[in-house]
């Protein structure tokens, strides 16, 4: 139980740090989705 | 697009990895995992990788010569065989025809081919082109390692589609999250808010110290993060790439450092450069009675080669030489201690010896990495 709680706490902190860090440093919400859309379309066409 | 460099790569693989796991249901029993991995790796290179023609031509060259060296030219001297395989990389490093021959990741593919060639005696029976192409071009480790070994990689693929399971997905995902945190948050923070505060050309002691420690931490976070991303994606695709970093800041001795920092390169250099050189030196009659000299020549040459491999600029060569000097000094110290049955530390408690060793190694390592960075102002 103790190990499970510690693991949960560890991963909560990791995800929080990652989310805050990415929002602060890289502005992921401003990334254009055009490239993503073309990638998905291209892969779809290959199969 | 280069692996792990931009958002397109992540989107592509977050689409391809679930497709690969779904393909398991359809392809199991019909197509091997090895063939699927080789196909996916070739697909990525041909469609997305910069300079695909060069990379595919280089792969054809390596496949041809590795096969010839393994099965037809078995009597050729090992050094000559290695030179044939390393020739394109050497030409690129010497700045000859860089635009025609060069592409990102040429060194790591060359290292893998040299490994297969030099381990040929054990691998010949188990060599298969599908595995070999997957091994050379495996997307997660294509650009900057970790440098895997053929027999280990093939061992994973031989287990087949059962490698793609829920626990591999979870473990891979966790490594990717940690890699993103290291590379895109940790390294970025150090670069922007630590290194960015210092004048890069300054010769003031405080600035130099700030850049020296900052760069070492930045490089660790960036490269360890990249390695975690590669290992994580590899795991999701059924391949367990070797670990590349293991708490390097707890290093106590120079040999210990290369078991913790860029481990796969350290192991490769030990097995395929240091040992063959030491073996050749052992054959020289005049050096028979000089074991320490033989070891030190082999050690220094290994690290000098590592410096030259990074590039023929002064800062890379000096940094490689520094790592070589550290190893030679430590090896000589150990040799003298063994020979004269001395213990330099006397009755000092082991925790104190450990703390002092770590402190010394951190300074030495940070200085060598500072020189490596090309920011050391007295080396231009």
Short mmCIF file of C-alpha atoms in Angstrom, two decimals:
data_model
loop_
_atom_site.label_atom_id
_atom_site.label_comp_id
_atom_site.label_asym_id
_atom_site.label_seq_id
_atom_site.Cartn_x
_atom_site.Cartn_y
_atom_site.Cartn_z
CA UNK A 1 0.00 0.00 0.00
CA UNK A 2 2.81 2.38 0.99
CA UNK A 3 4.73 1.60 -2.19
CA UNK A 4 1.64 2.14 -4.30
CA UNK A 5 0.96 5.53 -2.69
CA UNK A 6 4.58 6.57 -3.19
CA UNK A 7 4.45 5.52 -6.85
CA UNK A 8 1.24 7.47 -7.35
CA UNK A 9 2.78 10.55 -5.72
CA UNK A 10 5.97 10.21 -7.80
CA UNK A 11 4.10 9.99 -11.11
CA UNK A 12 1.69 12.79 -10.15
CA UNK A 13 4.70 15.04 -9.54
CA UNK A 14 6.37 13.94 -12.78
CA UNK A 15 3.27 14.57 -14.89
CA UNK A 16 2.63 17.92 -13.16
CA UNK A 17 6.23 19.05 -13.73
CA UNK A 18 6.09 17.93 -17.36
CA UNK A 19 2.77 19.63 -18.03
CA UNK A 20 3.78 22.90 -16.36
CA UNK A 21 7.24 22.85 -17.95
CA UNK A 22 5.88 22.22 -21.44
CA UNK A 23 3.21 24.92 -21.08
CA UNK A 24 5.72 27.44 -19.76
CA UNK A 25 8.69 26.69 -22.03
CA UNK A 26 7.24 25.40 -25.29
CA UNK A 27 3.70 26.78 -25.60
CA UNK A 28 2.33 23.48 -27.02
CA UNK A 29 -1.13 25.00 -27.43
CA UNK A 30 0.29 27.33 -30.12
CA UNK A 31 1.72 24.45 -32.21
CA UNK A 32 0.10 24.33 -35.62
CA UNK A 33 -1.88 21.18 -36.24
CA UNK A 34 -1.43 21.45 -40.02
CA UNK A 35 1.72 19.36 -39.96
CA UNK A 36 0.07 16.80 -37.72
CA UNK A 37 -2.93 16.58 -40.01
CA UNK A 38 -0.76 16.05 -43.08
CA UNK A 39 1.28 13.36 -41.28
CA UNK A 40 -1.86 11.46 -40.30
CA UNK A 41 -3.24 11.80 -43.83
CA UNK A 42 0.01 10.61 -45.39
CA UNK A 43 0.23 7.52 -43.15
CA UNK A 44 -3.43 6.76 -43.85
CA UNK A 45 -2.74 6.93 -47.60
CA UNK A 46 0.22 4.51 -47.28
CA UNK A 47 -2.00 1.80 -45.82
CA UNK B 1 12.21 14.63 -39.93
CA UNK B 2 14.79 13.52 -37.38
CA UNK B 3 13.76 11.15 -34.56
CA UNK B 4 12.51 12.93 -31.40
CA UNK B 5 13.31 16.36 -32.86
CA UNK B 6 9.86 17.76 -33.58
CA UNK B 7 6.21 17.19 -32.87
CA UNK B 8 5.57 15.43 -36.21
CA UNK B 9 7.80 12.55 -35.16
CA UNK B 10 5.87 12.00 -31.93
CA UNK B 11 2.55 12.18 -33.75
CA UNK B 12 3.71 9.71 -36.38
CA UNK B 13 4.87 7.17 -33.82
CA UNK B 14 1.89 7.59 -31.55
CA UNK B 15 -0.06 6.53 -34.62
CA UNK B 16 2.31 3.76 -35.73
CA UNK B 17 2.83 2.12 -32.32
CA UNK B 18 -0.89 1.34 -31.75
CA UNK B 19 -1.04 0.20 -35.39
CA UNK B 20 1.89 -2.14 -34.73
CA UNK B 21 0.12 -3.56 -31.67
CA UNK B 22 -3.06 -4.00 -33.71
CA UNK B 23 -1.08 -5.60 -36.55
CA UNK B 24 -0.01 -8.26 -34.04
CA UNK B 25 -3.58 -9.64 -34.18
CA UNK B 26 -3.54 -9.90 -37.98
CA UNK B 27 0.10 -10.70 -38.78
CA UNK B 28 0.89 -13.18 -35.98
CA UNK B 29 1.79 -16.52 -37.54
CA UNK B 30 2.11 -14.98 -41.02
CA UNK B 31 4.81 -12.29 -40.84
CA UNK B 32 7.59 -12.17 -38.24
CA UNK B 33 8.07 -9.24 -35.88
CA UNK B 34 11.62 -8.90 -37.26
CA UNK B 35 10.32 -8.43 -40.83
CA UNK B 36 7.71 -5.91 -39.63
CA UNK B 37 10.33 -3.91 -37.71
CA UNK B 38 12.66 -3.94 -40.74
CA UNK B 39 9.78 -2.75 -42.96
CA UNK B 40 8.79 0.05 -40.56
CA UNK B 41 12.42 1.19 -40.21
CA UNK B 42 12.88 1.26 -44.00
CA UNK B 43 9.55 3.07 -44.38
CA UNK B 44 10.62 5.78 -41.94
CA UNK B 45 14.01 6.22 -43.62
CA UNK B 46 12.62 6.28 -47.17
CA UNK B 47 9.74 8.63 -46.49
CA UNK B 48 10.68 10.88 -43.59
CA UNK B 49 14.43 10.85 -42.91
CA UNK B 50 16.57 13.67 -44.32
CA UNK B 51 18.82 12.48 -47.18
CA UNK B 52 17.13 9.08 -47.60
CA UNK B 53 19.08 8.23 -50.78
CA UNK B 54 22.42 8.62 -48.99
CA UNK B 55 21.24 6.57 -46.02
CA UNK B 56 19.80 3.78 -48.15
CA UNK B 57 22.92 3.68 -50.37
CA UNK B 58 25.09 3.58 -47.25
CA UNK B 59 22.97 0.76 -45.81
CA UNK B 60 23.36 -1.20 -49.07
CA UNK B 61 27.15 -0.63 -48.90
CA UNK B 62 27.29 -1.83 -45.29
CA UNK B 63 25.09 -4.88 -46.00
CA UNK B 64 27.23 -5.88 -48.97
CA UNK B 65 30.58 -5.50 -47.25
CA UNK B 66 29.45 -6.96 -43.93
CA UNK B 67 28.22 -10.03 -45.82
CA UNK B 68 31.45 -10.27 -47.85
CA UNK B 69 33.61 -9.86 -44.75
CA UNK B 70 31.59 -12.37 -42.74
CA UNK B 71 31.22 -15.09 -45.36
CA UNK B 72 33.66 -14.58 -48.26
CA UNK B 73 36.66 -12.57 -47.11
CA UNK B 74 37.17 -14.42 -43.86
CA UNK B 75 40.97 -14.33 -44.12
CA UNK B 76 41.17 -10.56 -44.48
CA UNK B 77 42.94 -8.80 -41.60
CA UNK B 78 40.41 -7.47 -39.05
CA UNK B 79 41.82 -3.94 -39.21
CA UNK B 80 41.37 -3.79 -42.98
CA UNK B 81 37.80 -5.08 -42.67
CA UNK B 82 37.00 -2.39 -40.09
CA UNK B 83 38.52 0.27 -42.35
CA UNK B 84 36.29 -0.84 -45.25
CA UNK B 85 33.20 -0.55 -43.06
CA UNK B 86 34.30 2.74 -41.50
CA UNK B 87 35.48 4.33 -44.78
CA UNK B 88 32.33 6.44 -45.48
CA UNK B 89 32.27 7.69 -41.87
CA UNK B 90 36.00 8.52 -41.96
CA UNK B 91 35.55 10.46 -45.23
CA UNK B 92 32.70 12.44 -43.69
CA UNK B 93 34.73 13.16 -40.53
CA UNK B 94 37.63 14.32 -42.71
CA UNK B 95 35.23 16.71 -44.45
CA UNK B 96 35.56 14.89 -47.77
CA UNK B 97 32.33 14.84 -49.77
CA UNK B 98 30.22 15.65 -46.70
CA UNK B 99 27.25 16.81 -48.76
CA UNK B 100 27.30 13.72 -50.96
CA UNK B 101 28.05 11.08 -48.35
CA UNK B 102 27.06 12.60 -45.04
CA UNK B 103 23.80 12.15 -43.18
CA UNK B 104 22.80 12.23 -39.52
CA UNK B 105 23.50 8.95 -37.73
CA UNK B 106 26.32 7.64 -39.98
CA UNK B 107 28.60 6.93 -36.98
CA UNK B 108 26.08 4.88 -35.04
CA UNK B 109 25.30 2.65 -38.03
CA UNK B 110 29.03 2.18 -38.64
CA UNK B 111 29.53 1.16 -34.98
CA UNK B 112 26.80 -1.47 -35.31
CA UNK B 113 28.37 -2.90 -38.50
CA UNK B 114 31.84 -3.06 -36.93
CA UNK B 115 30.33 -4.91 -33.95
CA UNK B 116 28.70 -7.50 -36.22
CA UNK B 117 31.94 -7.94 -38.19
CA UNK B 118 34.24 -8.28 -35.17
CA UNK B 119 31.84 -10.66 -33.40
CA UNK B 120 31.47 -12.60 -36.66
CA UNK B 121 32.72 -15.90 -35.26
CA UNK B 122 29.77 -16.09 -32.85
CA UNK B 123 27.24 -14.43 -35.17
CA UNK B 124 27.90 -16.08 -38.52
CA UNK B 125 25.47 -18.94 -37.94
CA UNK B 126 22.71 -16.63 -36.74
CA UNK B 127 23.14 -13.80 -39.27
CA UNK B 128 19.98 -12.91 -41.20
CA UNK B 129 19.52 -9.91 -43.49
CA UNK B 130 16.04 -9.00 -42.22
CA UNK B 131 17.32 -8.78 -38.65
CA UNK B 132 20.45 -6.96 -39.76
CA UNK B 133 18.53 -4.23 -41.63
CA UNK B 134 16.16 -3.80 -38.67
CA UNK B 135 19.20 -3.64 -36.38
CA UNK B 136 20.98 -1.00 -38.49
CA UNK B 137 17.96 1.21 -39.16
CA UNK B 138 15.81 0.69 -36.04
CA UNK B 139 14.15 4.12 -35.82
CA UNK B 140 14.43 4.82 -32.06
CA UNK B 141 18.21 4.28 -32.00
CA UNK B 142 18.97 5.35 -35.58
CA UNK B 143 20.22 8.86 -34.92
CA UNK B 144 22.16 8.75 -31.64
CA UNK B 145 21.98 5.30 -30.09
CA UNK B 146 22.02 3.68 -27.60
CA UNK B 147 24.44 1.40 -29.48
CA UNK B 148 22.81 -2.01 -29.29
CA UNK B 149 24.44 -5.40 -29.97
CA UNK B 150 23.18 -7.58 -32.83
CA UNK B 151 22.78 -10.78 -30.80
CA UNK B 152 20.81 -8.96 -28.08
CA UNK B 153 18.59 -7.15 -30.60
CA UNK B 154 17.99 -10.38 -32.52
CA UNK B 155 17.22 -12.20 -29.26
CA UNK B 156 14.35 -9.76 -28.63
CA UNK B 157 12.98 -10.09 -32.15
CA UNK B 158 13.25 -13.89 -32.05
CA UNK B 159 10.75 -13.90 -29.19
CA UNK B 160 8.26 -12.67 -31.78
CA UNK B 161 4.99 -10.81 -31.36
CA UNK B 162 4.74 -11.72 -27.67
CA UNK B 163 7.21 -8.84 -27.10
CA UNK B 164 4.36 -6.46 -27.87
CA UNK B 165 2.27 -6.55 -24.74
CA UNK B 166 0.62 -4.30 -22.19
CA UNK B 167 3.60 -4.17 -19.82
CA UNK B 168 5.94 -3.17 -22.70
CA UNK B 169 3.55 -0.35 -23.61
CA UNK B 170 3.34 0.93 -20.01
CA UNK B 171 7.09 0.65 -19.37
CA UNK B 172 7.84 2.36 -22.69
CA UNK B 173 5.36 5.14 -22.00
CA UNK B 174 6.88 5.82 -18.55
CA UNK B 175 10.36 6.07 -20.05
CA UNK B 176 9.08 8.47 -22.72
CA UNK B 177 7.47 10.70 -20.08
CA UNK B 178 10.74 10.77 -18.12
CA UNK B 179 12.68 11.47 -21.33
CA UNK B 180 10.39 14.39 -22.21
CA UNK B 181 10.82 15.79 -18.70
CA UNK B 182 14.63 15.53 -18.89
CA UNK B 183 15.04 16.87 -22.44
CA UNK B 184 12.26 19.36 -23.01
CA UNK B 185 11.86 20.72 -19.48
CA UNK B 186 15.09 20.10 -17.51
CA UNK B 187 17.61 20.76 -20.29
CA UNK B 188 15.57 23.68 -21.63
CA UNK B 189 15.41 25.30 -18.18
CA UNK B 190 19.19 24.98 -17.69
CA UNK B 191 19.89 26.30 -21.19
CA UNK B 192 17.53 29.25 -20.94
CA UNK B 193 17.87 30.33 -17.32
CA UNK B 194 21.36 29.16 -16.35
CA UNK B 195 23.62 29.06 -19.41
CA UNK B 196 21.81 32.00 -20.99
CA UNK B 197 22.86 34.25 -18.08
CA UNK B 198 26.59 33.97 -18.75
CA UNK B 199 28.68 35.70 -21.40
CA UNK B 200 29.92 32.72 -23.43
CA UNK B 201 33.36 34.15 -24.27
CA UNK B 202 34.03 35.55 -20.79
CA UNK B 203 37.32 34.69 -19.09
CA UNK B 204 36.13 35.72 -15.61
CA UNK B 205 36.47 32.78 -13.23
CA UNK B 206 32.85 33.01 -12.00
CA UNK B 207 31.48 32.99 -15.57
CA UNK B 208 33.69 30.07 -16.56
CA UNK B 209 32.65 28.06 -13.50
CA UNK B 210 28.97 28.88 -14.16
CA UNK B 211 29.20 27.71 -17.78
CA UNK B 212 31.27 24.64 -16.84
CA UNK B 213 28.77 23.25 -14.31
CA UNK B 214 25.73 24.46 -16.27
CA UNK B 215 26.85 22.83 -19.49
CA UNK B 216 27.59 19.48 -17.77
CA UNK B 217 24.08 19.43 -16.29
CA UNK B 218 22.53 20.57 -19.58
CA UNK B 219 24.35 17.89 -21.58
CA UNK B 220 23.34 15.20 -19.11
CA UNK B 221 19.66 16.20 -19.12
CA UNK B 222 19.56 16.56 -22.90
CA UNK B 223 21.36 13.33 -23.78
CA UNK B 224 19.95 11.17 -20.97
CA UNK B 225 16.50 12.48 -21.95
CA UNK B 226 17.09 11.58 -25.59
CA UNK B 227 18.28 8.10 -24.58
CA UNK B 228 15.20 7.57 -22.38
CA UNK B 229 12.98 8.56 -25.31
CA UNK B 230 14.79 6.11 -27.61
CA UNK B 231 14.66 3.29 -25.05
CA UNK B 232 10.99 3.99 -24.31
CA UNK B 233 9.92 3.96 -27.97
CA UNK B 234 12.05 0.86 -28.59
CA UNK B 235 10.33 -0.87 -25.68
CA UNK B 236 6.91 -0.03 -27.12
CA UNK B 237 8.05 -1.63 -30.39
CA UNK B 238 9.23 -4.81 -28.67
CA UNK B 239 12.96 -4.09 -28.41
CA UNK B 240 14.71 -3.42 -25.11
CA UNK B 241 17.57 -1.10 -26.01
CA UNK B 242 20.46 -0.97 -23.50
CA UNK B 243 20.51 1.65 -20.77
CA UNK B 244 22.77 4.60 -21.58
CA UNK B 245 23.04 6.55 -18.31
CA UNK B 246 23.17 5.36 -14.72
CA UNK B 247 23.52 8.17 -12.15
CA UNK B 248 26.81 9.48 -13.60
CA UNK B 249 27.20 12.12 -10.89
CA UNK B 250 27.95 9.36 -8.36
CA UNK B 251 31.07 8.30 -10.28
CA UNK B 252 34.10 7.55 -8.08
CA UNK B 253 36.77 6.69 -10.66
CA UNK B 254 37.39 7.31 -14.39
CA UNK B 255 36.58 3.70 -15.43
CA UNK B 256 33.41 3.92 -13.33
CA UNK B 257 32.39 7.07 -15.25
CA UNK B 258 32.16 5.16 -18.56
CA UNK B 259 29.95 2.54 -16.89
CA UNK B 260 27.51 5.34 -16.03
CA UNK B 261 27.78 7.96 -18.82
CA UNK B 262 26.98 7.04 -22.42
CA UNK B 263 27.39 3.43 -21.33
CA UNK B 264 26.75 1.88 -24.74
CA UNK B 265 29.57 3.94 -26.32
CA UNK B 266 31.93 3.17 -23.40
CA UNK B 267 31.21 -0.57 -23.76
CA UNK B 268 31.62 -0.43 -27.54
CA UNK B 269 34.98 1.37 -27.29
CA UNK B 270 36.18 -1.11 -24.65
CA UNK B 271 35.22 -4.21 -26.65
CA UNK B 272 36.02 -3.13 -30.21
CA UNK B 273 38.85 -0.64 -29.79
CA UNK B 274 40.64 -0.91 -26.42
CA UNK B 275 40.83 -4.72 -26.33
CA UNK B 276 42.04 -5.21 -29.94
CA UNK B 277 44.71 -2.49 -29.44
CA UNK B 278 45.84 -4.04 -26.15
CA UNK B 279 45.97 -7.47 -27.81
CA UNK B 280 48.07 -6.10 -30.69
CA UNK B 281 50.44 -4.38 -28.26
CA UNK B 282 50.78 -7.64 -26.33
CA UNK B 283 52.21 -9.19 -29.48
CA UNK B 284 55.09 -6.68 -29.57
CA UNK B 285 58.18 -8.34 -28.08
CA UNK B 286 59.68 -5.13 -26.67
CA UNK B 287 56.53 -4.34 -24.68
CA UNK B 288 56.30 -7.79 -23.05
CA UNK B 289 57.77 -6.52 -19.76
CA UNK B 290 55.81 -3.25 -19.76
CA UNK B 291 52.19 -4.16 -18.94
CA UNK B 292 51.38 -0.71 -17.54
CA UNK B 293 52.70 1.02 -20.65
CA UNK B 294 50.62 -1.26 -22.89
CA UNK B 295 47.46 -0.57 -20.89
CA UNK B 296 48.09 3.17 -20.88
CA UNK B 297 48.79 3.37 -24.62
CA UNK B 298 45.58 1.43 -25.33
CA UNK B 299 43.58 3.60 -22.90
CA UNK B 300 44.84 6.92 -24.21
CA UNK B 301 44.39 5.87 -27.87
CA UNK B 302 40.80 4.82 -27.14
CA UNK B 303 39.84 8.18 -25.67
CA UNK B 304 41.77 10.09 -28.32
CA UNK B 305 39.80 8.18 -30.96
CA UNK B 306 36.58 9.06 -29.15
CA UNK B 307 37.56 12.75 -29.29
CA UNK B 308 38.41 12.53 -33.01
CA UNK B 309 35.14 10.69 -33.70
CA UNK B 310 33.20 13.65 -32.27
CA UNK B 311 34.97 15.87 -34.79
CA UNK B 312 38.47 16.95 -35.77
CA UNK B 313 38.14 20.30 -34.00
CA UNK B 314 40.65 21.11 -31.22
CA UNK B 315 38.04 21.15 -28.44
CA UNK B 316 36.89 17.59 -29.20
CA UNK B 317 40.44 16.24 -29.46
CA UNK B 318 41.58 17.97 -26.25
CA UNK B 319 38.48 16.80 -24.40
CA UNK B 320 39.05 13.19 -25.53
CA UNK B 321 42.71 13.50 -24.51
CA UNK B 322 41.65 14.80 -21.08
CA UNK B 323 39.43 11.76 -20.51
CA UNK B 324 42.39 9.64 -21.71
CA UNK B 325 44.76 11.35 -19.25
CA UNK B 326 42.34 10.84 -16.36
CA UNK B 327 42.14 7.13 -17.15
CA UNK B 328 45.90 6.77 -17.62
CA UNK B 329 46.61 8.58 -14.31
CA UNK B 330 44.10 6.44 -12.43
CA UNK B 331 45.33 3.23 -14.03
CA UNK B 332 48.95 4.06 -13.11
CA UNK B 333 47.92 4.91 -9.54
CA UNK B 334 46.04 1.61 -9.20
CA UNK B 335 48.95 -0.33 -10.70
CA UNK B 336 51.46 1.17 -8.26
CA UNK B 337 49.12 0.52 -5.31
CA UNK B 338 48.78 -3.13 -6.31
CA UNK B 339 52.47 -3.54 -7.01
CA UNK B 340 53.67 -2.04 -3.73
CA UNK B 341 50.62 -3.20 -1.72
CA UNK B 342 49.97 0.39 -0.65
CA UNK B 343 46.76 2.01 0.44
CA UNK B 344 46.84 5.77 -0.11
CA UNK B 345 43.77 6.39 2.05
CA UNK B 346 45.05 4.47 5.11
CA UNK B 347 42.33 4.12 7.73
CA UNK B 348 40.08 6.91 6.35
CA UNK B 349 36.42 5.86 6.64
CA UNK B 350 35.05 4.45 3.38
CA UNK B 351 32.22 7.02 3.21
CA UNK B 352 34.77 9.85 3.34
CA UNK B 353 36.88 8.22 0.61
CA UNK B 354 33.75 7.85 -1.50
CA UNK B 355 32.65 11.46 -0.93
CA UNK B 356 36.09 12.87 -1.83
CA UNK B 357 36.33 10.60 -4.91
CA UNK B 358 32.91 11.73 -6.15
CA UNK B 359 33.80 15.39 -5.54
CA UNK B 360 37.06 15.07 -7.49
CA UNK B 361 35.41 13.17 -10.35
CA UNK B 362 32.62 15.74 -10.70
CA UNK B 363 35.21 18.53 -11.11
CA UNK B 364 37.30 16.54 -13.61
CA UNK B 365 34.27 15.46 -15.62
CA UNK B 366 32.69 18.91 -15.72
CA UNK B 367 35.99 20.42 -16.89
CA UNK B 368 36.43 17.84 -19.70
CA UNK B 369 32.82 18.39 -20.79
CA UNK B 370 33.34 22.17 -20.67
CA UNK B 371 36.26 21.77 -23.09
CA UNK B 372 34.11 19.40 -25.18
CA UNK B 373 31.39 22.05 -25.46
CA UNK B 374 33.68 24.36 -27.43
CA UNK B 375 32.92 27.19 -24.97
CA UNK B 376 36.28 27.06 -23.16
CA UNK B 377 37.68 30.50 -24.04
CA UNK B 378 41.37 29.52 -24.18
CA UNK B 379 40.86 26.93 -26.90
CA UNK B 380 39.88 28.69 -30.08
#
